[in-house]
Each structure stands twice: as structure tokens, then as C-alpha cells.
Amino acid sequence: MSARTPAIHSLGAPSPATPHLRRATCAACTLRESSQRPQSPQSTSSRRAALLALVLAASPARPAAADFSFSFPGPKEMLREQKKKAARYLLAPIAASRETLVKAQALLASENASGADAEEVRGRLSAAGRDCVPRERNSIVAFQSRTGVEVCTFSLILKNAASLLDNKDPLKVEADARLAELIESLADLGTVVDNSNFELSGDRKKMKDDLLSTISALDKYEQGVKDCLGV
């Protein structure tokens, strides 16, 4: 019985590939195939969207004020609106003076006017003047006026109404002229009343005419104040 001859492997024969090497080779092939495979439209659009988001994120953000523009009134406009809302209270003394003058007119229209009526008319005219006629001011008001304090109510009203206007503003210039005319009319009316006899129809007519002129001057002055207020 012959002995078994050991198997002799040829050195040139390749050895079988190890599992690790096969896996690496397959992975490389797969990567190469995937890089050569055409990209789907969905993948391309996703990449574009991501790129757009990146660009928007990198661009400087605009402040909110640039997107929304709000207009807020300034202090001067706010004060003007407040003056308009308070116009009724500012004009109240003018309305009271007009009512006083109308009542004085009714007394002058009476055919039986007496000395007592004459005194009442003088008192009403003095009240309607609102301390704007110097000779009709009492001692305290006269003293205040001499110290530089403004005591004429009509002048104070106009200063308040025109406080937001320039001195050369046409509305203020016109209102100042109306104020001067009103004060002059009140002074002239007071002089006529003091020098008239209520028992004489001619004197009463003169007083009534001057009274109507004063009421008209008061109306024009009031309109000037309203123009300054914008009401």
C-alpha cells in the first residue's frame, strides 16, 4: 500500500478573497454607481430650496419699521386736536357776553325804560366787556393790569386759540384786528350809554344802534378765534 502524497499548492494560484475585501470592493462599486446615476427631480428641487433658504438666512434682515410704516401725529398736531375738543369751553365767555348784550338790547327796546333800567344796562355792558375796557375795570383789576398782568378775557382767549400759530400767520393777524375792533366798540358803546338819557327815544335809538354794532364786532371776533382753532 503506497503512502499518500501531500497536496502541493502552486504558488501562482490566487488565494480566495477574504470577506472584508469583498465588502470594501462592493461598497466602492456601489458609490461609483450612485455618483454616476442621474439625480431625480425631487432631489434637485430639495437642494435648490435648501440653497435658497441659506441665502435668505445669510442676507441682513430688514427692521420691522421698513416693512410697516406708521404715521404718528407730532406734539403740535396733538395739541391742535386737544384745542379743538376744548373749543366749546374756550368760547363759552364769548357766548355769555353775547347773551348779556342781547338782554341789554331788550331793555333799551322798552318804551318805559326807567333810571333803574339804565343802571342795569350799564352793569350788563360792563360785564360783557370782560375787563377789556380800561375805564370800566375795578381797582383790583386795574392794579393787575398796571403790573403787566393780562386781564382782558377776550385777549386771553385769543392767545390760547392762536398759541400754535406764528405771529405773522394770516389767521392770527385777522383775529388780532377783530379783537381790537371789539374792544374799541365796547369802549364807544360805554361812552354813548354814559352820556345818554334813557327817557329820550333818540338817545335810546343811538344806544341800540351802537349795541348792534358791538354784537356784530363780537361775532366777527368769535369767528376769528374759531379760525385760529380750526373749528
GROMACS .gro file of C-alpha atoms in nm:
model
  231
    1MET     CA    1   0.000   0.000   0.000
    2SER     CA    2   0.155   0.321  -0.109
    3ALA     CA    3   0.181   0.629   0.117
    4ARG     CA    4  -0.042   0.938   0.049
    5THR     CA    5   0.137   1.215  -0.131
    6PRO     CA    6   0.076   1.553   0.039
    7ALA     CA    7  -0.103   1.808  -0.180
    8ILE     CA    8   0.127   2.076  -0.313
    9HIS     CA    9  -0.039   2.407  -0.398
   10SER     CA   10   0.105   2.616  -0.672
   11LEU     CA   11   0.246   2.950  -0.560
   12GLY     CA   12   0.096   3.121  -0.863
   13ALA     CA   13  -0.260   3.020  -0.781
   14PRO     CA   14  -0.460   3.307  -0.637
   15SER     CA   15  -0.583   3.270  -0.285
   16PRO     CA   16  -0.951   3.303  -0.227
   17ALA     CA   17  -1.063   3.668  -0.143
   18THR     CA   18  -1.141   3.740   0.216
   19PRO     CA   19  -1.490   3.853   0.309
   20HIS     CA   20  -1.362   4.201   0.426
   21LEU     CA   21  -1.203   4.271   0.091
   22ARG     CA   22  -1.515   4.173  -0.094
   23ARG     CA   23  -1.726   4.407   0.114
   24ALA     CA   24  -1.495   4.703   0.051
   25THR     CA   25  -1.493   4.630  -0.319
   26CYS     CA   26  -1.872   4.615  -0.333
   27ALA     CA   27  -1.902   4.942  -0.141
   28ALA     CA   28  -1.671   5.118  -0.383
   29CYS     CA   29  -1.866   4.988  -0.677
   30THR     CA   30  -2.193   5.099  -0.521
   31LEU     CA   31  -2.054   5.451  -0.455
   32ARG     CA   32  -1.932   5.479  -0.812
   33GLU     CA   33  -2.265   5.370  -0.948
   34SER     CA   34  -2.458   5.612  -0.728
   35SER     CA   35  -2.240   5.904  -0.836
   36GLN     CA   36  -2.298   5.818  -1.197
   37ARG     CA   37  -2.672   5.760  -1.154
   38PRO     CA   38  -2.884   6.060  -1.271
   39GLN     CA   39  -3.046   6.262  -0.986
   40SER     CA   40  -3.420   6.264  -0.954
   41PRO     CA   41  -3.613   6.592  -0.998
   42GLN     CA   42  -3.728   6.575  -0.634
   43SER     CA   43  -3.368   6.565  -0.509
   44THR     CA   44  -3.274   6.863  -0.729
   45SER     CA   45  -3.565   7.077  -0.613
   46SER     CA   46  -3.490   6.996  -0.250
   47ARG     CA   47  -3.131   7.110  -0.292
   48ARG     CA   48  -3.245   7.433  -0.460
   49ALA     CA   49  -3.486   7.502  -0.175
   50ALA     CA   50  -3.211   7.443   0.078
   51LEU     CA   51  -2.978   7.678  -0.112
   52LEU     CA   52  -3.246   7.949  -0.124
   53ALA     CA   53  -3.305   7.916   0.249
   54LEU     CA   54  -2.932   7.951   0.310
   55VAL     CA   55  -2.914   8.270   0.102
   56LEU     CA   56  -3.212   8.422   0.282
   57ALA     CA   57  -3.064   8.336   0.619
   58ALA     CA   58  -2.732   8.496   0.528
   59SER     CA   59  -2.889   8.821   0.398
   60PRO     CA   60  -2.929   9.101   0.659
   61ALA     CA   61  -3.278   9.120   0.800
   62ARG     CA   62  -3.465   9.445   0.749
   63PRO     CA   63  -3.614   9.608   1.057
   64ALA     CA   64  -3.986   9.581   1.106
   65ALA     CA   65  -4.023   9.955   1.058
   66ALA     CA   66  -3.914   9.913   0.696
   67ASP     CA   67  -4.199   9.671   0.628
   68PHE     CA   68  -4.467   9.869   0.811
   69SER     CA   69  -4.483  10.246   0.807
   70PHE     CA   70  -4.695  10.402   1.079
   71SER     CA   71  -4.771  10.774   1.093
   72PHE     CA   72  -4.793  10.915   1.444
   73PRO     CA   73  -4.905  11.275   1.500
   74GLY     CA   74  -4.644  11.508   1.647
   75PRO     CA   75  -4.686  11.708   1.968
   76LYS     CA   76  -4.810  12.014   1.776
   77GLU     CA   77  -5.081  11.816   1.597
   78MET     CA   78  -5.189  11.654   1.924
   79LEU     CA   79  -5.220  11.993   2.093
   80ARG     CA   80  -5.420  12.126   1.799
   81GLU     CA   81  -5.665  11.837   1.833
   82GLN     CA   82  -5.694  11.895   2.206
   83LYS     CA   83  -5.773  12.262   2.146
   84LYS     CA   84  -6.046  12.166   1.902
   85LYS     CA   85  -6.203  11.934   2.158
   86ALA     CA   86  -6.194  12.207   2.424
   87ALA     CA   87  -6.321  12.481   2.190
   88ARG     CA   88  -6.666  12.483   2.347
   89TYR     CA   89  -6.524  12.576   2.688
   90LEU     CA   90  -6.286  12.834   2.542
   91LEU     CA   91  -6.569  13.005   2.353
   92ALA     CA   92  -6.812  12.999   2.649
   93PRO     CA   93  -6.726  13.353   2.776
   94ILE     CA   94  -6.793  13.493   2.429
   95ALA     CA   95  -7.137  13.332   2.423
   96ALA     CA   96  -7.207  13.467   2.772
   97SER     CA   97  -7.113  13.820   2.667
   98ARG     CA   98  -7.337  13.796   2.363
   99GLU     CA   99  -7.630  13.689   2.580
  100THR     CA  100  -7.564  13.982   2.815
  101LEU     CA  101  -7.561  14.228   2.526
  102VAL     CA  102  -7.886  14.086   2.386
  103LYS     CA  103  -8.056  14.133   2.724
  104ALA     CA  104  -7.930  14.492   2.737
  105GLN     CA  105  -8.076  14.544   2.392
  106ALA     CA  106  -8.413  14.420   2.514
  107LEU     CA  107  -8.407  14.674   2.796
  108LEU     CA  108  -8.331  14.954   2.551
  109ALA     CA  109  -8.618  14.846   2.328
  110SER     CA  110  -8.867  14.907   2.607
  111GLU     CA  111  -9.068  15.229   2.575
  112ASN     CA  112  -9.093  15.255   2.952
  113ALA     CA  113  -8.721  15.245   3.031
  114SER     CA  114  -8.650  15.394   3.372
  115GLY     CA  115  -8.346  15.503   3.565
  116ALA     CA  116  -8.319  15.157   3.716
  117ASP     CA  117  -8.312  15.006   3.368
  118ALA     CA  118  -8.035  15.244   3.273
  119GLU     CA  119  -7.818  15.122   3.560
  120GLU     CA  120  -7.888  14.762   3.467
  121VAL     CA  121  -7.786  14.830   3.109
  122ARG     CA  122  -7.461  14.988   3.225
  123GLY     CA  123  -7.391  14.692   3.452
  124ARG     CA  124  -7.456  14.444   3.171
  125LEU     CA  125  -7.232  14.631   2.929
  126SER     CA  126  -6.953  14.635   3.187
  127ALA     CA  127  -6.990  14.261   3.242
  128ALA     CA  128  -6.998  14.191   2.870
  129GLY     CA  129  -6.670  14.382   2.829
  130ARG     CA  130  -6.482  14.118   3.033
  131ASP     CA  131  -6.235  14.372   3.176
  132CYS     CA  132  -6.122  14.469   2.826
  133VAL     CA  133  -6.225  14.835   2.858
  134PRO     CA  134  -5.972  15.006   3.088
  135ARG     CA  135  -6.206  15.270   3.233
  136GLU     CA  136  -6.458  15.003   3.337
  137ARG     CA  137  -6.214  14.793   3.540
  138ASN     CA  138  -6.238  14.784   3.916
  139SER     CA  139  -5.942  14.886   4.128
  140ILE     CA  140  -5.804  14.535   4.171
  141VAL     CA  141  -5.817  14.452   3.803
  142ALA     CA  142  -5.673  14.791   3.715
  143PHE     CA  143  -5.382  14.730   3.952
  144GLN     CA  144  -5.315  14.389   3.799
  145SER     CA  145  -5.316  14.544   3.454
  146ARG     CA  146  -5.062  14.806   3.560
  147THR     CA  147  -4.829  14.533   3.684
  148GLY     CA  148  -4.826  14.370   3.341
  149VAL     CA  149  -5.088  14.101   3.400
  150GLU     CA  150  -5.323  14.040   3.108
  151VAL     CA  151  -5.674  14.091   3.244
  152CYS     CA  152  -5.879  14.116   2.923
  153THR     CA  153  -6.066  13.787   2.887
  154PHE     CA  154  -6.106  13.825   2.512
  155SER     CA  155  -5.732  13.876   2.472
  156LEU     CA  156  -5.657  13.567   2.685
  157ILE     CA  157  -5.899  13.359   2.477
  158LEU     CA  158  -5.731  13.462   2.154
  159LYS     CA  159  -5.383  13.397   2.291
  160ASN     CA  160  -5.490  13.046   2.383
  161ALA     CA  161  -5.656  12.981   2.048
  162ALA     CA  162  -5.362  13.114   1.843
  163SER     CA  163  -5.079  12.976   2.058
  164LEU     CA  164  -4.980  12.727   1.785
  165LEU     CA  165  -4.974  12.988   1.510
  166ASP     CA  166  -4.691  13.219   1.409
  167ASN     CA  167  -4.730  13.587   1.487
  168LYS     CA  168  -4.748  13.664   1.115
  169ASP     CA  169  -4.998  13.391   1.038
  170PRO     CA  170  -5.289  13.549   0.844
  171LEU     CA  171  -5.544  13.386   1.074
  172LYS     CA  172  -5.382  13.532   1.384
  173VAL     CA  173  -5.332  13.873   1.225
  174GLU     CA  174  -5.701  13.884   1.127
  175ALA     CA  175  -5.815  13.771   1.471
  176ASP     CA  176  -5.598  14.036   1.641
  177ALA     CA  177  -5.761  14.301   1.425
  178ARG     CA  178  -6.107  14.171   1.518
  179LEU     CA  179  -6.013  14.183   1.886
  180ALA     CA  180  -5.900  14.545   1.859
  181GLU     CA  181  -6.227  14.636   1.683
  182LEU     CA  182  -6.431  14.464   1.954
  183ILE     CA  183  -6.254  14.645   2.237
  184GLU     CA  184  -6.296  14.979   2.058
  185SER     CA  185  -6.666  14.908   2.000
  186LEU     CA  186  -6.719  14.818   2.366
  187ALA     CA  187  -6.547  15.139   2.475
  188ASP     CA  188  -6.750  15.355   2.236
  189LEU     CA  189  -7.072  15.186   2.349
  190GLY     CA  190  -6.990  15.256   2.713
  191THR     CA  191  -6.926  15.622   2.635
  192VAL     CA  192  -7.258  15.655   2.449
  193VAL     CA  193  -7.452  15.491   2.733
  194ASP     CA  194  -7.291  15.712   2.996
  195ASN     CA  195  -7.379  16.028   2.800
  196SER     CA  196  -7.734  15.932   2.702
  197ASN     CA  197  -8.074  15.988   2.858
  198PHE     CA  198  -8.280  15.670   2.864
  199GLU     CA  199  -8.601  15.867   2.866
  200LEU     CA  200  -8.528  16.016   2.525
  201SER     CA  201  -8.617  15.796   2.230
  202GLY     CA  202  -8.339  15.947   2.018
  203ASP     CA  203  -8.077  15.855   2.277
  204ARG     CA  204  -8.217  15.505   2.316
  205LYS     CA  205  -8.203  15.459   1.939
  206LYS     CA  206  -7.840  15.571   1.936
  207MET     CA  207  -7.759  15.324   2.212
  208LYS     CA  208  -7.941  15.042   2.033
  209ASP     CA  209  -7.753  15.108   1.710
  210ASP     CA  210  -7.418  15.107   1.888
  211LEU     CA  211  -7.520  14.794   2.075
  212LEU     CA  212  -7.596  14.614   1.750
  213SER     CA  213  -7.256  14.719   1.616
  214THR     CA  214  -7.089  14.579   1.928
  215ILE     CA  215  -7.272  14.247   1.891
  216SER     CA  216  -7.159  14.233   1.528
  217ALA     CA  217  -6.798  14.304   1.636
  218LEU     CA  218  -6.826  14.025   1.894
  219ASP     CA  219  -6.949  13.782   1.627
  220LYS     CA  220  -6.656  13.866   1.399
  221TYR     CA  221  -6.411  13.828   1.685
  222GLU     CA  222  -6.558  13.489   1.772
  223GLN     CA  223  -6.519  13.375   1.413
  224GLY     CA  224  -6.157  13.484   1.421
  225VAL     CA  225  -6.099  13.273   1.730
  226LYS     CA  226  -6.267  12.975   1.566
  227ASP     CA  227  -6.048  13.015   1.259
  228CYS     CA  228  -5.739  13.002   1.479
  229LEU     CA  229  -5.870  12.688   1.644
  230GLY     CA  230  -5.963  12.530   1.312
  231VAL     CA  231  -6.325  12.465   1.413
   0.00000   0.00000   0.00000
